JSON list of C-alpha atoms in Angstrom, two decimals:
[
{"chain": "A", "resi": 22, "resn": "MET", "atom": "CA", "xyz": [35.88, -38.22, -39.50]},
{"chain": "A", "resi": 23, "resn": "PRO", "atom": "CA", "xyz": [32.37, -36.39, -40.66]},
{"chain": "A", "resi": 24, "resn": "PHE", "atom": "CA", "xyz": [31.69, -33.19, -38.54]},
{"chain": "A", "resi": 25, "resn": "VAL", "atom": "CA", "xyz": [28.39, -32.33, -37.68]},
{"chain": "A", "resi": 26, "resn": "PHE", "atom": "CA", "xyz": [27.75, -27.81, -36.10]},
{"chain": "A", "resi": 27, "resn": "PRO", "atom": "CA", "xyz": [27.47, -28.19, -33.21]},
{"chain": "A", "resi": 28, "resn": "SER", "atom": "CA", "xyz": [24.36, -24.62, -33.36]},
{"chain": "A", "resi": 29, "resn": "MET", "atom": "CA", "xyz": [22.59, -26.96, -35.13]},
{"chain": "A", "resi": 30, "resn": "SER", "atom": "CA", "xyz": [23.19, -30.22, -32.56]},
{"chain": "A", "resi": 31, "resn": "ARG", "atom": "CA", "xyz": [22.34, -28.45, -29.55]},
{"chain": "A", "resi": 32, "resn": "ARG", "atom": "CA", "xyz": [19.53, -26.78, -31.74]},
{"chain": "A", "resi": 33, "resn": "TYR", "atom": "CA", "xyz": [18.22, -30.06, -32.99]},
{"chain": "A", "resi": 34, "resn": "GLY", "atom": "CA", "xyz": [18.62, -31.30, -28.28]},
{"chain": "A", "resi": 35, "resn": "ARG", "atom": "CA", "xyz": [17.42, -28.77, -26.68]},
{"chain": "A", "resi": 36, "resn": "LEU", "atom": "CA", "xyz": [14.52, -28.44, -29.08]},
{"chain": "A", "resi": 37, "resn": "ASN", "atom": "CA", "xyz": [13.56, -32.18, -28.40]},
{"chain": "A", "resi": 38, "resn": "SER", "atom": "CA", "xyz": [14.17, -32.16, -24.84]},
{"chain": "A", "resi": 39, "resn": "LEU", "atom": "CA", "xyz": [11.59, -29.32, -24.75]},
{"chain": "A", "resi": 40, "resn": "GLN", "atom": "CA", "xyz": [9.00, -31.36, -26.39]},
{"chain": "A", "resi": 41, "resn": "SER", "atom": "CA", "xyz": [10.17, -34.56, -24.00]},
{"chain": "A", "resi": 42, "resn": "LEU", "atom": "CA", "xyz": [9.13, -32.36, -20.73]},
{"chain": "A", "resi": 43, "resn": "PRO", "atom": "CA", "xyz": [5.08, -31.95, -19.30]},
{"chain": "A", "resi": 44, "resn": "ARG", "atom": "CA", "xyz": [3.38, -28.64, -20.21]},
{"chain": "A", "resi": 45, "resn": "SER", "atom": "CA", "xyz": [3.59, -27.88, -16.86]},
{"chain": "A", "resi": 46, "resn": "ARG", "atom": "CA", "xyz": [7.54, -27.42, -16.64]},
{"chain": "A", "resi": 47, "resn": "ARG", "atom": "CA", "xyz": [7.39, -25.69, -20.09]},
{"chain": "A", "resi": 48, "resn": "ILE", "atom": "CA", "xyz": [6.22, -23.00, -18.85]},
{"chain": "A", "resi": 49, "resn": "ARG", "atom": "CA", "xyz": [7.29, -21.35, -16.03]},
{"chain": "A", "resi": 50, "resn": "PRO", "atom": "CA", "xyz": [5.81, -18.78, -13.89]},
{"chain": "A", "resi": 51, "resn": "LYS", "atom": "CA", "xyz": [6.99, -16.29, -12.39]},
{"chain": "A", "resi": 52, "resn": "GLN", "atom": "CA", "xyz": [7.95, -15.62, -9.43]},
{"chain": "A", "resi": 53, "resn": "ARG", "atom": "CA", "xyz": [5.15, -13.52, -7.16]},
{"chain": "A", "resi": 54, "resn": "GLU", "atom": "CA", "xyz": [6.66, -10.25, -5.55]},
{"chain": "A", "resi": 55, "resn": "ARG", "atom": "CA", "xyz": [4.12, -11.10, -2.62]},
{"chain": "A", "resi": 56, "resn": "ASN", "atom": "CA", "xyz": [5.36, -11.42, 1.38]},
{"chain": "A", "resi": 57, "resn": "ILE", "atom": "CA", "xyz": [2.09, -12.82, 2.99]},
{"chain": "A", "resi": 58, "resn": "VAL", "atom": "CA", "xyz": [4.45, -12.30, 6.92]},
{"chain": "A", "resi": 59, "resn": "ALA", "atom": "CA", "xyz": [4.74, -8.54, 5.94]},
{"chain": "A", "resi": 60, "resn": "ALA", "atom": "CA", "xyz": [1.30, -8.23, 5.16]},
{"chain": "A", "resi": 61, "resn": "ILE", "atom": "CA", "xyz": [0.32, -10.13, 8.25]},
{"chain": "A", "resi": 62, "resn": "LEU", "atom": "CA", "xyz": [1.66, -7.47, 10.04]},
{"chain": "A", "resi": 63, "resn": "GLY", "atom": "CA", "xyz": [1.40, -4.84, 8.56]},
{"chain": "A", "resi": 64, "resn": "MET", "atom": "CA", "xyz": [-2.75, -5.57, 8.33]},
{"chain": "A", "resi": 65, "resn": "ILE", "atom": "CA", "xyz": [-1.37, -5.87, 12.37]},
{"chain": "A", "resi": 66, "resn": "ALA", "atom": "CA", "xyz": [-0.12, -2.90, 12.33]},
{"chain": "A", "resi": 67, "resn": "ILE", "atom": "CA", "xyz": [-3.22, -0.66, 10.32]},
{"chain": "A", "resi": 68, "resn": "ALA", "atom": "CA", "xyz": [-5.77, -2.30, 13.05]},
{"chain": "A", "resi": 69, "resn": "THR", "atom": "CA", "xyz": [-3.45, -1.13, 15.90]},
{"chain": "A", "resi": 70, "resn": "LEU", "atom": "CA", "xyz": [-3.48, 2.15, 14.72]},
{"chain": "A", "resi": 71, "resn": "ALA", "atom": "CA", "xyz": [-7.12, 2.43, 14.32]},
{"chain": "A", "resi": 72, "resn": "THR", "atom": "CA", "xyz": [-7.49, 0.99, 17.70]},
{"chain": "A", "resi": 73, "resn": "ALA", "atom": "CA", "xyz": [-5.33, 4.21, 19.15]},
{"chain": "A", "resi": 74, "resn": "LEU", "atom": "CA", "xyz": [-7.33, 6.96, 17.39]},
{"chain": "A", "resi": 75, "resn": "ALA", "atom": "CA", "xyz": [-10.28, 5.29, 19.46]},
{"chain": "A", "resi": 76, "resn": "GLU", "atom": "CA", "xyz": [-9.62, 5.14, 22.16]},
{"chain": "A", "resi": 77, "resn": "PRO", "atom": "CA", "xyz": [-10.26, 6.98, 25.63]},
{"chain": "A", "resi": 78, "resn": "ARG", "atom": "CA", "xyz": [-7.36, 7.11, 27.44]},
{"chain": "A", "resi": 79, "resn": "TRP", "atom": "CA", "xyz": [-4.03, 8.71, 25.87]},
{"chain": "A", "resi": 80, "resn": "LEU", "atom": "CA", "xyz": [-3.24, 10.60, 28.01]},
{"chain": "A", "resi": 81, "resn": "TYR", "atom": "CA", "xyz": [-3.97, 10.50, 32.27]},
{"chain": "A", "resi": 82, "resn": "LEU", "atom": "CA", "xyz": [-4.23, 13.76, 33.82]},
{"chain": "A", "resi": 83, "resn": "HIS", "atom": "CA", "xyz": [-4.14, 13.95, 37.80]},
{"chain": "A", "resi": 84, "resn": "GLY", "atom": "CA", "xyz": [-4.02, 17.69, 39.74]},
{"chain": "A", "resi": 85, "resn": "LEU", "atom": "CA", "xyz": [-5.68, 19.79, 38.46]},
{"chain": "A", "resi": 86, "resn": "LYS", "atom": "CA", "xyz": [-10.23, 20.82, 38.58]},
{"chain": "A", "resi": 87, "resn": "CYS", "atom": "CA", "xyz": [-10.85, 19.11, 35.48]},
{"chain": "A", "resi": 88, "resn": "GLU", "atom": "CA", "xyz": [-13.78, 17.01, 34.85]},
{"chain": "A", "resi": 89, "resn": "TYR", "atom": "CA", "xyz": [-11.62, 14.68, 32.62]},
{"chain": "A", "resi": 90, "resn": "LYS", "atom": "CA", "xyz": [-9.17, 12.24, 34.54]},
{"chain": "A", "resi": 91, "resn": "TYR", "atom": "CA", "xyz": [-8.14, 11.20, 30.43]},
{"chain": "A", "resi": 92, "resn": "LEU", "atom": "CA", "xyz": [-7.44, 12.73, 27.94]},
{"chain": "A", "resi": 93, "resn": "GLY", "atom": "CA", "xyz": [-8.34, 10.68, 24.28]},
{"chain": "A", "resi": 94, "resn": "LEU", "atom": "CA", "xyz": [-8.27, 11.84, 20.86]},
{"chain": "A", "resi": 95, "resn": "TYR", "atom": "CA", "xyz": [-11.98, 11.72, 20.16]},
{"chain": "A", "resi": 96, "resn": "MET", "atom": "CA", "xyz": [-12.54, 14.51, 21.83]},
{"chain": "A", "resi": 97, "resn": "PHE", "atom": "CA", "xyz": [-11.16, 16.88, 20.03]},
{"chain": "A", "resi": 98, "resn": "PHE", "atom": "CA", "xyz": [-12.49, 15.68, 16.71]},
{"chain": "A", "resi": 99, "resn": "SER", "atom": "CA", "xyz": [-14.72, 18.65, 15.93]},
{"chain": "A", "resi": 100, "resn": "ILE", "atom": "CA", "xyz": [-14.18, 22.08, 15.90]},
{"chain": "A", "resi": 101, "resn": "GLY", "atom": "CA", "xyz": [-14.16, 24.42, 18.32]},
{"chain": "A", "resi": 102, "resn": "SER", "atom": "CA", "xyz": [-14.86, 21.73, 21.40]},
{"chain": "A", "resi": 103, "resn": "GLU", "atom": "CA", "xyz": [-12.05, 22.67, 23.84]},
{"chain": "A", "resi": 104, "resn": "SER", "atom": "CA", "xyz": [-14.35, 25.42, 24.32]},
{"chain": "A", "resi": 105, "resn": "ASP", "atom": "CA", "xyz": [-16.55, 24.19, 26.26]},
{"chain": "A", "resi": 106, "resn": "PRO", "atom": "CA", "xyz": [-16.99, 24.52, 29.84]},
{"chain": "A", "resi": 107, "resn": "GLY", "atom": "CA", "xyz": [-15.80, 20.97, 31.25]},
{"chain": "A", "resi": 108, "resn": "MET", "atom": "CA", "xyz": [-12.01, 21.06, 28.49]},
{"chain": "A", "resi": 109, "resn": "GLU", "atom": "CA", "xyz": [-11.54, 24.44, 30.24]},
{"chain": "A", "resi": 110, "resn": "LEU", "atom": "CA", "xyz": [-9.53, 22.86, 33.03]},
{"chain": "A", "resi": 111, "resn": "CYS", "atom": "CA", "xyz": [-7.97, 20.21, 31.27]},
{"chain": "A", "resi": 112, "resn": "VAL", "atom": "CA", "xyz": [-6.06, 21.59, 27.71]},
{"chain": "A", "resi": 113, "resn": "THR", "atom": "CA", "xyz": [-5.06, 24.64, 26.53]},
{"chain": "A", "resi": 114, "resn": "HIS", "atom": "CA", "xyz": [-5.30, 25.66, 22.55]},
{"chain": "A", "resi": 115, "resn": "GLU", "atom": "CA", "xyz": [-1.70, 25.22, 21.96]},
{"chain": "A", "resi": 116, "resn": "ALA", "atom": "CA", "xyz": [-2.12, 21.57, 23.19]},
{"chain": "A", "resi": 117, "resn": "VAL", "atom": "CA", "xyz": [-5.18, 21.23, 21.12]},
{"chain": "A", "resi": 118, "resn": "LYS", "atom": "CA", "xyz": [-3.51, 22.57, 17.72]},
{"chain": "A", "resi": 119, "resn": "ILE", "atom": "CA", "xyz": [-0.79, 19.27, 18.91]},
{"chain": "A", "resi": 120, "resn": "ILE", "atom": "CA", "xyz": [-3.96, 17.23, 19.22]},
{"chain": "A", "resi": 121, "resn": "ARG", "atom": "CA", "xyz": [-5.15, 17.74, 16.63]},
{"chain": "A", "resi": 122, "resn": "ALA", "atom": "CA", "xyz": [-1.68, 17.96, 14.61]},
{"chain": "A", "resi": 123, "resn": "ILE", "atom": "CA", "xyz": [-1.45, 13.91, 16.22]},
{"chain": "A", "resi": 124, "resn": "ILE", "atom": "CA", "xyz": [-4.67, 12.86, 14.61]},
{"chain": "A", "resi": 125, "resn": "SER", "atom": "CA", "xyz": [-4.11, 14.12, 11.04]},
{"chain": "A", "resi": 126, "resn": "LEU", "atom": "CA", "xyz": [-0.43, 11.97, 11.48]},
{"chain": "A", "resi": 127, "resn": "CYS", "atom": "CA", "xyz": [-2.58, 8.64, 12.38]},
{"chain": "A", "resi": 128, "resn": "PHE", "atom": "CA", "xyz": [-4.91, 9.38, 9.43]},
{"chain": "A", "resi": 129, "resn": "ILE", "atom": "CA", "xyz": [-1.41, 9.43, 7.28]},
{"chain": "A", "resi": 130, "resn": "SER", "atom": "CA", "xyz": [-0.28, 6.29, 9.13]},
{"chain": "A", "resi": 131, "resn": "ILE", "atom": "CA", "xyz": [-3.24, 4.16, 8.27]},
{"chain": "A", "resi": 132, "resn": "ALA", "atom": "CA", "xyz": [-3.33, 5.98, 4.40]},
{"chain": "A", "resi": 133, "resn": "VAL", "atom": "CA", "xyz": [0.54, 5.27, 3.89]},
{"chain": "A", "resi": 134, "resn": "SER", "atom": "CA", "xyz": [0.81, 1.45, 6.26]},
{"chain": "A", "resi": 135, "resn": "LEU", "atom": "CA", "xyz": [-2.26, 0.20, 3.97]},
{"chain": "A", "resi": 136, "resn": "PHE", "atom": "CA", "xyz": [-0.74, 1.12, 0.92]},
{"chain": "A", "resi": 137, "resn": "ALA", "atom": "CA", "xyz": [2.33, -0.81, 1.54]},
{"chain": "A", "resi": 138, "resn": "PHE", "atom": "CA", "xyz": [-0.17, -4.38, 2.73]},
{"chain": "A", "resi": 139, "resn": "ILE", "atom": "CA", "xyz": [-1.29, -3.81, -0.26]},
{"chain": "A", "resi": 140, "resn": "LEU", "atom": "CA", "xyz": [2.02, -4.37, -2.59]},
{"chain": "A", "resi": 141, "resn": "ASP", "atom": "CA", "xyz": [2.60, -7.63, 0.14]},
{"chain": "A", "resi": 142, "resn": "THR", "atom": "CA", "xyz": [-0.45, -8.56, 0.01]},
{"chain": "A", "resi": 143, "resn": "PHE", "atom": "CA", "xyz": [-1.26, -8.73, -4.74]},
{"chain": "A", "resi": 144, "resn": "GLY", "atom": "CA", "xyz": [2.43, -7.81, -5.04]},
{"chain": "A", "resi": 145, "resn": "PRO", "atom": "CA", "xyz": [2.78, -6.37, -8.73]},
{"chain": "A", "resi": 146, "resn": "THR", "atom": "CA", "xyz": [5.88, -6.30, -11.08]},
{"chain": "A", "resi": 147, "resn": "ALA", "atom": "CA", "xyz": [6.11, -2.82, -12.07]},
{"chain": "A", "resi": 148, "resn": "TYR", "atom": "CA", "xyz": [9.16, -1.91, -11.43]},
{"chain": "A", "resi": 149, "resn": "TYR", "atom": "CA", "xyz": [8.42, 1.41, -9.17]},
{"chain": "A", "resi": 150, "resn": "LEU", "atom": "CA", "xyz": [5.88, -0.58, -7.60]},
{"chain": "A", "resi": 151, "resn": "LYS", "atom": "CA", "xyz": [8.19, -3.18, -7.19]},
{"chain": "A", "resi": 152, "resn": "LEU", "atom": "CA", "xyz": [10.91, -1.09, -6.11]},
{"chain": "A", "resi": 153, "resn": "LEU", "atom": "CA", "xyz": [8.69, 0.17, -2.85]},
{"chain": "A", "resi": 154, "resn": "ARG", "atom": "CA", "xyz": [7.94, -2.46, -1.79]},
{"chain": "A", "resi": 155, "resn": "ARG", "atom": "CA", "xyz": [11.50, -4.27, -1.96]},
{"chain": "A", "resi": 156, "resn": "HIS", "atom": "CA", "xyz": [12.59, -1.24, -0.04]},
{"chain": "A", "resi": 157, "resn": "ALA", "atom": "CA", "xyz": [9.75, -0.96, 2.83]},
{"chain": "A", "resi": 158, "resn": "VAL", "atom": "CA", "xyz": [8.83, 2.60, 1.65]},
{"chain": "A", "resi": 159, "resn": "GLY", "atom": "CA", "xyz": [5.57, 2.64, 3.02]},
{"chain": "A", "resi": 160, "resn": "ASN", "atom": "CA", "xyz": [6.80, 0.71, 6.31]},
{"chain": "A", "resi": 161, "resn": "ILE", "atom": "CA", "xyz": [9.88, 3.35, 6.75]},
{"chain": "A", "resi": 162, "resn": "ILE", "atom": "CA", "xyz": [7.38, 6.09, 6.38]},
{"chain": "A", "resi": 163, "resn": "ALA", "atom": "CA", "xyz": [4.85, 4.70, 8.77]},
{"chain": "A", "resi": 164, "resn": "VAL", "atom": "CA", "xyz": [7.86, 3.96, 11.63]},
{"chain": "A", "resi": 165, "resn": "ILE", "atom": "CA", "xyz": [8.75, 7.58, 11.08]},
{"chain": "A", "resi": 166, "resn": "LEU", "atom": "CA", "xyz": [5.38, 8.90, 11.34]},
{"chain": "A", "resi": 167, "resn": "CYS", "atom": "CA", "xyz": [4.76, 6.47, 14.53]},
{"chain": "A", "resi": 168, "resn": "ALA", "atom": "CA", "xyz": [8.41, 7.98, 15.80]},
{"chain": "A", "resi": 169, "resn": "ALA", "atom": "CA", "xyz": [6.71, 12.08, 14.89]},
{"chain": "A", "resi": 170, "resn": "ILE", "atom": "CA", "xyz": [3.37, 10.90, 17.11]},
{"chain": "A", "resi": 171, "resn": "ASN", "atom": "CA", "xyz": [4.95, 9.95, 19.64]},
{"chain": "A", "resi": 172, "resn": "GLY", "atom": "CA", "xyz": [7.56, 12.83, 19.91]},
{"chain": "A", "resi": 173, "resn": "PHE", "atom": "CA", "xyz": [3.72, 14.88, 19.70]},
{"chain": "A", "resi": 174, "resn": "CYS", "atom": "CA", "xyz": [2.82, 13.64, 22.78]},
{"chain": "A", "resi": 175, "resn": "TYR", "atom": "CA", "xyz": [5.65, 13.95, 24.89]},
{"chain": "A", "resi": 176, "resn": "TRP", "atom": "CA", "xyz": [4.88, 17.97, 24.01]},
{"chain": "A", "resi": 177, "resn": "VAL", "atom": "CA", "xyz": [1.82, 18.51, 24.65]},
{"chain": "A", "resi": 178, "resn": "THR", "atom": "CA", "xyz": [2.26, 16.40, 27.81]},
{"chain": "A", "resi": 179, "resn": "ALA", "atom": "CA", "xyz": [4.40, 18.07, 29.20]},
{"chain": "A", "resi": 180, "resn": "LEU", "atom": "CA", "xyz": [2.72, 21.79, 28.20]},
{"chain": "A", "resi": 181, "resn": "LEU", "atom": "CA", "xyz": [-0.50, 20.64, 30.35]},
{"chain": "A", "resi": 182, "resn": "GLU", "atom": "CA", "xyz": [2.05, 19.85, 32.82]},
{"chain": "A", "resi": 183, "resn": "ALA", "atom": "CA", "xyz": [3.06, 23.89, 32.90]},
{"chain": "A", "resi": 184, "resn": "ASN", "atom": "CA", "xyz": [-0.38, 24.45, 32.90]},
{"chain": "A", "resi": 185, "resn": "ILE", "atom": "CA", "xyz": [-1.10, 22.36, 36.00]},
{"chain": "A", "resi": 186, "resn": "LYS", "atom": "CA", "xyz": [1.36, 23.38, 38.13]},
{"chain": "A", "resi": 187, "resn": "GLU", "atom": "CA", "xyz": [0.15, 27.60, 36.81]},
{"chain": "A", "resi": 188, "resn": "HIS", "atom": "CA", "xyz": [-3.17, 26.82, 38.34]},
{"chain": "A", "resi": 189, "resn": "VAL", "atom": "CA", "xyz": [-3.18, 25.43, 41.27]},
{"chain": "A", "resi": 190, "resn": "ASN", "atom": "CA", "xyz": [-2.94, 26.01, 44.63]},
{"chain": "A", "resi": 191, "resn": "LEU", "atom": "CA", "xyz": [0.80, 24.93, 45.85]},
{"chain": "A", "resi": 192, "resn": "LYS", "atom": "CA", "xyz": [-0.31, 24.86, 49.43]},
{"chain": "A", "resi": 193, "resn": "LYS", "atom": "CA", "xyz": [-3.70, 22.18, 48.98]},
{"chain": "A", "resi": 194, "resn": "ALA", "atom": "CA", "xyz": [-1.29, 20.25, 46.22]},
{"chain": "A", "resi": 195, "resn": "PRO", "atom": "CA", "xyz": [2.40, 20.18, 46.37]},
{"chain": "A", "resi": 196, "resn": "THR", "atom": "CA", "xyz": [3.95, 20.04, 42.20]},
{"chain": "A", "resi": 197, "resn": "SER", "atom": "CA", "xyz": [5.26, 16.94, 42.94]},
{"chain": "A", "resi": 198, "resn": "LEU", "atom": "CA", "xyz": [1.39, 15.82, 42.85]},
{"chain": "A", "resi": 199, "resn": "VAL", "atom": "CA", "xyz": [0.69, 16.63, 39.64]},
{"chain": "A", "resi": 200, "resn": "GLU", "atom": "CA", "xyz": [1.10, 14.46, 36.71]},
{"chain": "A", "resi": 201, "resn": "VAL", "atom": "CA", "xyz": [0.02, 14.07, 33.23]},
{"chain": "A", "resi": 202, "resn": "LYS", "atom": "CA", "xyz": [1.39, 10.23, 32.26]},
{"chain": "A", "resi": 203, "resn": "PHE", "atom": "CA", "xyz": [0.62, 8.35, 28.51]},
{"chain": "A", "resi": 204, "resn": "ASP", "atom": "CA", "xyz": [-1.67, 5.87, 28.38]},
{"chain": "A", "resi": 205, "resn": "ILE", "atom": "CA", "xyz": [-3.07, 3.15, 26.61]},
{"chain": "A", "resi": 206, "resn": "GLY", "atom": "CA", "xyz": [-3.25, 5.25, 22.94]},
{"chain": "A", "resi": 207, "resn": "PHE", "atom": "CA", "xyz": [0.52, 6.61, 23.17]},
{"chain": "A", "resi": 208, "resn": "TYR", "atom": "CA", "xyz": [1.74, 2.39, 23.49]},
{"chain": "A", "resi": 209, "resn": "LEU", "atom": "CA", "xyz": [-0.61, 1.01, 20.90]},
{"chain": "A", "resi": 210, "resn": "VAL", "atom": "CA", "xyz": [1.25, 3.50, 18.77]},
{"chain": "A", "resi": 211, "resn": "ALA", "atom": "CA", "xyz": [4.40, 2.63, 19.95]},
{"chain": "A", "resi": 212, "resn": "GLY", "atom": "CA", "xyz": [3.21, -0.92, 18.83]},
{"chain": "A", "resi": 213, "resn": "ALA", "atom": "CA", "xyz": [2.16, -0.11, 15.03]},
{"chain": "A", "resi": 214, "resn": "GLY", "atom": "CA", "xyz": [5.58, 1.75, 15.06]},
{"chain": "A", "resi": 215, "resn": "GLY", "atom": "CA", "xyz": [7.10, -1.51, 16.39]},
{"chain": "A", "resi": 216, "resn": "LEU", "atom": "CA", "xyz": [5.77, -3.49, 14.16]},
{"chain": "A", "resi": 217, "resn": "SER", "atom": "CA", "xyz": [6.25, -1.36, 11.01]},
{"chain": "A", "resi": 218, "resn": "VAL", "atom": "CA", "xyz": [9.57, -1.48, 11.89]},
{"chain": "A", "resi": 219, "resn": "ILE", "atom": "CA", "xyz": [9.85, -5.36, 12.22]},
{"chain": "A", "resi": 220, "resn": "VAL", "atom": "CA", "xyz": [7.69, -4.75, 8.42]},
{"chain": "A", "resi": 221, "resn": "VAL", "atom": "CA", "xyz": [10.74, -3.69, 6.97]},
{"chain": "A", "resi": 222, "resn": "ALA", "atom": "CA", "xyz": [13.19, -5.85, 8.40]},
{"chain": "A", "resi": 223, "resn": "THR", "atom": "CA", "xyz": [11.04, -8.96, 6.08]},
{"chain": "A", "resi": 224, "resn": "ASN", "atom": "CA", "xyz": [11.46, -6.77, 3.84]},
{"chain": "A", "resi": 225, "resn": "MET", "atom": "CA", "xyz": [14.47, -5.49, 3.51]},
{"chain": "A", "resi": 226, "resn": "LEU", "atom": "CA", "xyz": [15.89, -8.65, 5.12]},
{"chain": "A", "resi": 227, "resn": "ARG", "atom": "CA", "xyz": [14.47, -10.74, 1.93]},
{"chain": "A", "resi": 228, "resn": "ARG", "atom": "CA", "xyz": [16.69, -12.49, -0.61]},
{"chain": "A", "resi": 229, "resn": "TYR", "atom": "CA", "xyz": [15.47, -11.56, -4.67]},
{"chain": "A", "resi": 230, "resn": "PRO", "atom": "CA", "xyz": [17.10, -12.43, -8.16]},
{"chain": "A", "resi": 231, "resn": "ILE", "atom": "CA", "xyz": [20.61, -10.98, -9.12]},
{"chain": "A", "resi": 232, "resn": "CYS", "atom": "CA", "xyz": [18.37, -10.40, -12.33]},
{"chain": "A", "resi": 233, "resn": "ASP", "atom": "CA", "xyz": [14.81, -8.79, -12.62]},
{"chain": "A", "resi": 234, "resn": "GLU", "atom": "CA", "xyz": [12.81, -12.03, -13.74]},
{"chain": "A", "resi": 235, "resn": "ASN", "atom": "CA", "xyz": [10.88, -10.39, -16.56]},
{"chain": "A", "resi": 236, "resn": "ASP", "atom": "CA", "xyz": [13.98, -9.44, -17.99]},
{"chain": "A", "resi": 237, "resn": "ASP", "atom": "CA", "xyz": [15.25, -13.51, -19.15]},
{"chain": "A", "resi": 238, "resn": "GLY", "atom": "CA", "xyz": [15.90, -11.97, -22.69]},
{"chain": "A", "resi": 239, "resn": "GLY", "atom": "CA", "xyz": [13.30, -13.47, -24.01]},
{"chain": "A", "resi": 240, "resn": "ARG", "atom": "CA", "xyz": [14.04, -16.75, -23.58]},
{"chain": "A", "resi": 241, "resn": "ASP", "atom": "CA", "xyz": [9.90, -17.46, -21.74]},
{"chain": "A", "resi": 242, "resn": "ASP", "atom": "CA", "xyz": [9.19, -16.86, -25.58]},
{"chain": "A", "resi": 243, "resn": "TRP", "atom": "CA", "xyz": [11.53, -18.82, -27.33]},
{"chain": "A", "resi": 244, "resn": "GLU", "atom": "CA", "xyz": [10.95, -21.82, -24.79]},
{"chain": "A", "resi": 245, "resn": "ASN", "atom": "CA", "xyz": [7.14, -21.24, -24.97]},
{"chain": "A", "resi": 246, "resn": "GLU", "atom": "CA", "xyz": [6.95, -21.04, -28.40]},
{"chain": "A", "resi": 247, "resn": "PHE", "atom": "CA", "xyz": [7.14, -24.51, -28.81]},
{"chain": "A", "resi": 248, "resn": "THR", "atom": "CA", "xyz": [4.31, -25.70, -26.13]},
{"chain": "A", "resi": 249, "resn": "ASP", "atom": "CA", "xyz": [1.04, -26.18, -28.85]},
{"chain": "A", "resi": 250, "resn": "LEU", "atom": "CA", "xyz": [3.92, -27.75, -31.88]},
{"chain": "A", "resi": 251, "resn": "PRO", "atom": "CA", "xyz": [1.46, -30.20, -34.37]},
{"chain": "A", "resi": 252, "resn": "PRO", "atom": "CA", "xyz": [2.65, -33.55, -34.14]},
{"chain": "A", "resi": 253, "resn": "THR", "atom": "CA", "xyz": [3.84, -33.88, -37.33]},
{"chain": "A", "resi": 254, "resn": "PHE", "atom": "CA", "xyz": [6.37, -31.28, -36.91]},
{"chain": "A", "resi": 255, "resn": "GLU", "atom": "CA", "xyz": [9.12, -33.17, -34.24]},
{"chain": "A", "resi": 256, "resn": "ALA", "atom": "CA", "xyz": [8.63, -35.49, -37.14]},
{"chain": "A", "resi": 257, "resn": "SER", "atom": "CA", "xyz": [9.74, -33.16, -39.83]},
{"chain": "A", "resi": 258, "resn": "ILE", "atom": "CA", "xyz": [12.72, -31.76, -37.78]},
{"chain": "A", "resi": 259, "resn": "GLN", "atom": "CA", "xyz": [13.71, -35.35, -37.24]},
{"chain": "A", "resi": 260, "resn": "SER", "atom": "CA", "xyz": [13.29, -36.45, -40.56]},
{"chain": "A", "resi": 261, "resn": "LEU", "atom": "CA", "xyz": [16.14, -33.59, -42.35]},
{"chain": "A", "resi": 262, "resn": "PRO", "atom": "CA", "xyz": [18.77, -34.72, -43.93]},
{"chain": "A", "resi": 263, "resn": "ALA", "atom": "CA", "xyz": [22.36, -35.15, -41.11]},
{"chain": "A", "resi": 264, "resn": "PRO", "atom": "CA", "xyz": [24.48, -31.39, -41.90]},
{"chain": "A", "resi": 265, "resn": "PRO", "atom": "CA", "xyz": [26.91, -31.75, -44.65]},
{"chain": "A", "resi": 266, "resn": "ALA", "atom": "CA", "xyz": [30.46, -33.65, -42.65]},
{"chain": "A", "resi": 267, "resn": "TYR", "atom": "CA", "xyz": [33.37, -30.91, -42.78]},
{"chain": "A", "resi": 268, "resn": "THR", "atom": "CA", "xyz": [36.58, -30.06, -44.80]},
{"chain": "A", "resi": 269, "resn": "PRO", "atom": "CA", "xyz": [39.29, -28.16, -44.24]}
]
């Protein structure tokens, strides 16, 4: 019985199957690293942080002769704003330093979230960028920054409340009427942090291929070599003589 070499038969059979496939199936596009859901949520988180920066109601003050009932971060953008006559009775120098630290953390959080949003939107396939996106490093940093911002806000409220209790006339206004509360800006940052947590979950819980799609051992390149073969090539392959019979 004649014996046909299996390697040659598989090669010719695979070549014929590649030639019979349509071009759209022979050239397989690489799977993109995009995450549209994470990009949309990240964009909302960025907008929420930007809104919080411009929000005039971060802290609610009650119990001190202060011209302002609400304090916002925009009041402390310029250096020396705490020296205004109407501001001296509202905040302390230590509280102003912490508020400016909050402003810096807000800008850093927006920048980090924007970087993560770009990765989720365009899905770069470079190794390190893909590693950062799949592990949601930018969004994790944004969550930590939002938690730090809220912690600093609590610190500011404690300082302002202590300052109010020191200067208030306890006979006319009992300490129970002294209040420093969080307001809209604080909760906006908390919401942005919650959205960043969801973005982290959508990236970390997403299923990815075990093997890197870019490392295919050259299979795609080998297959794509036969996409533009001339018509005479297949005929010449089929006209080749059969391999000799196997004789032990």
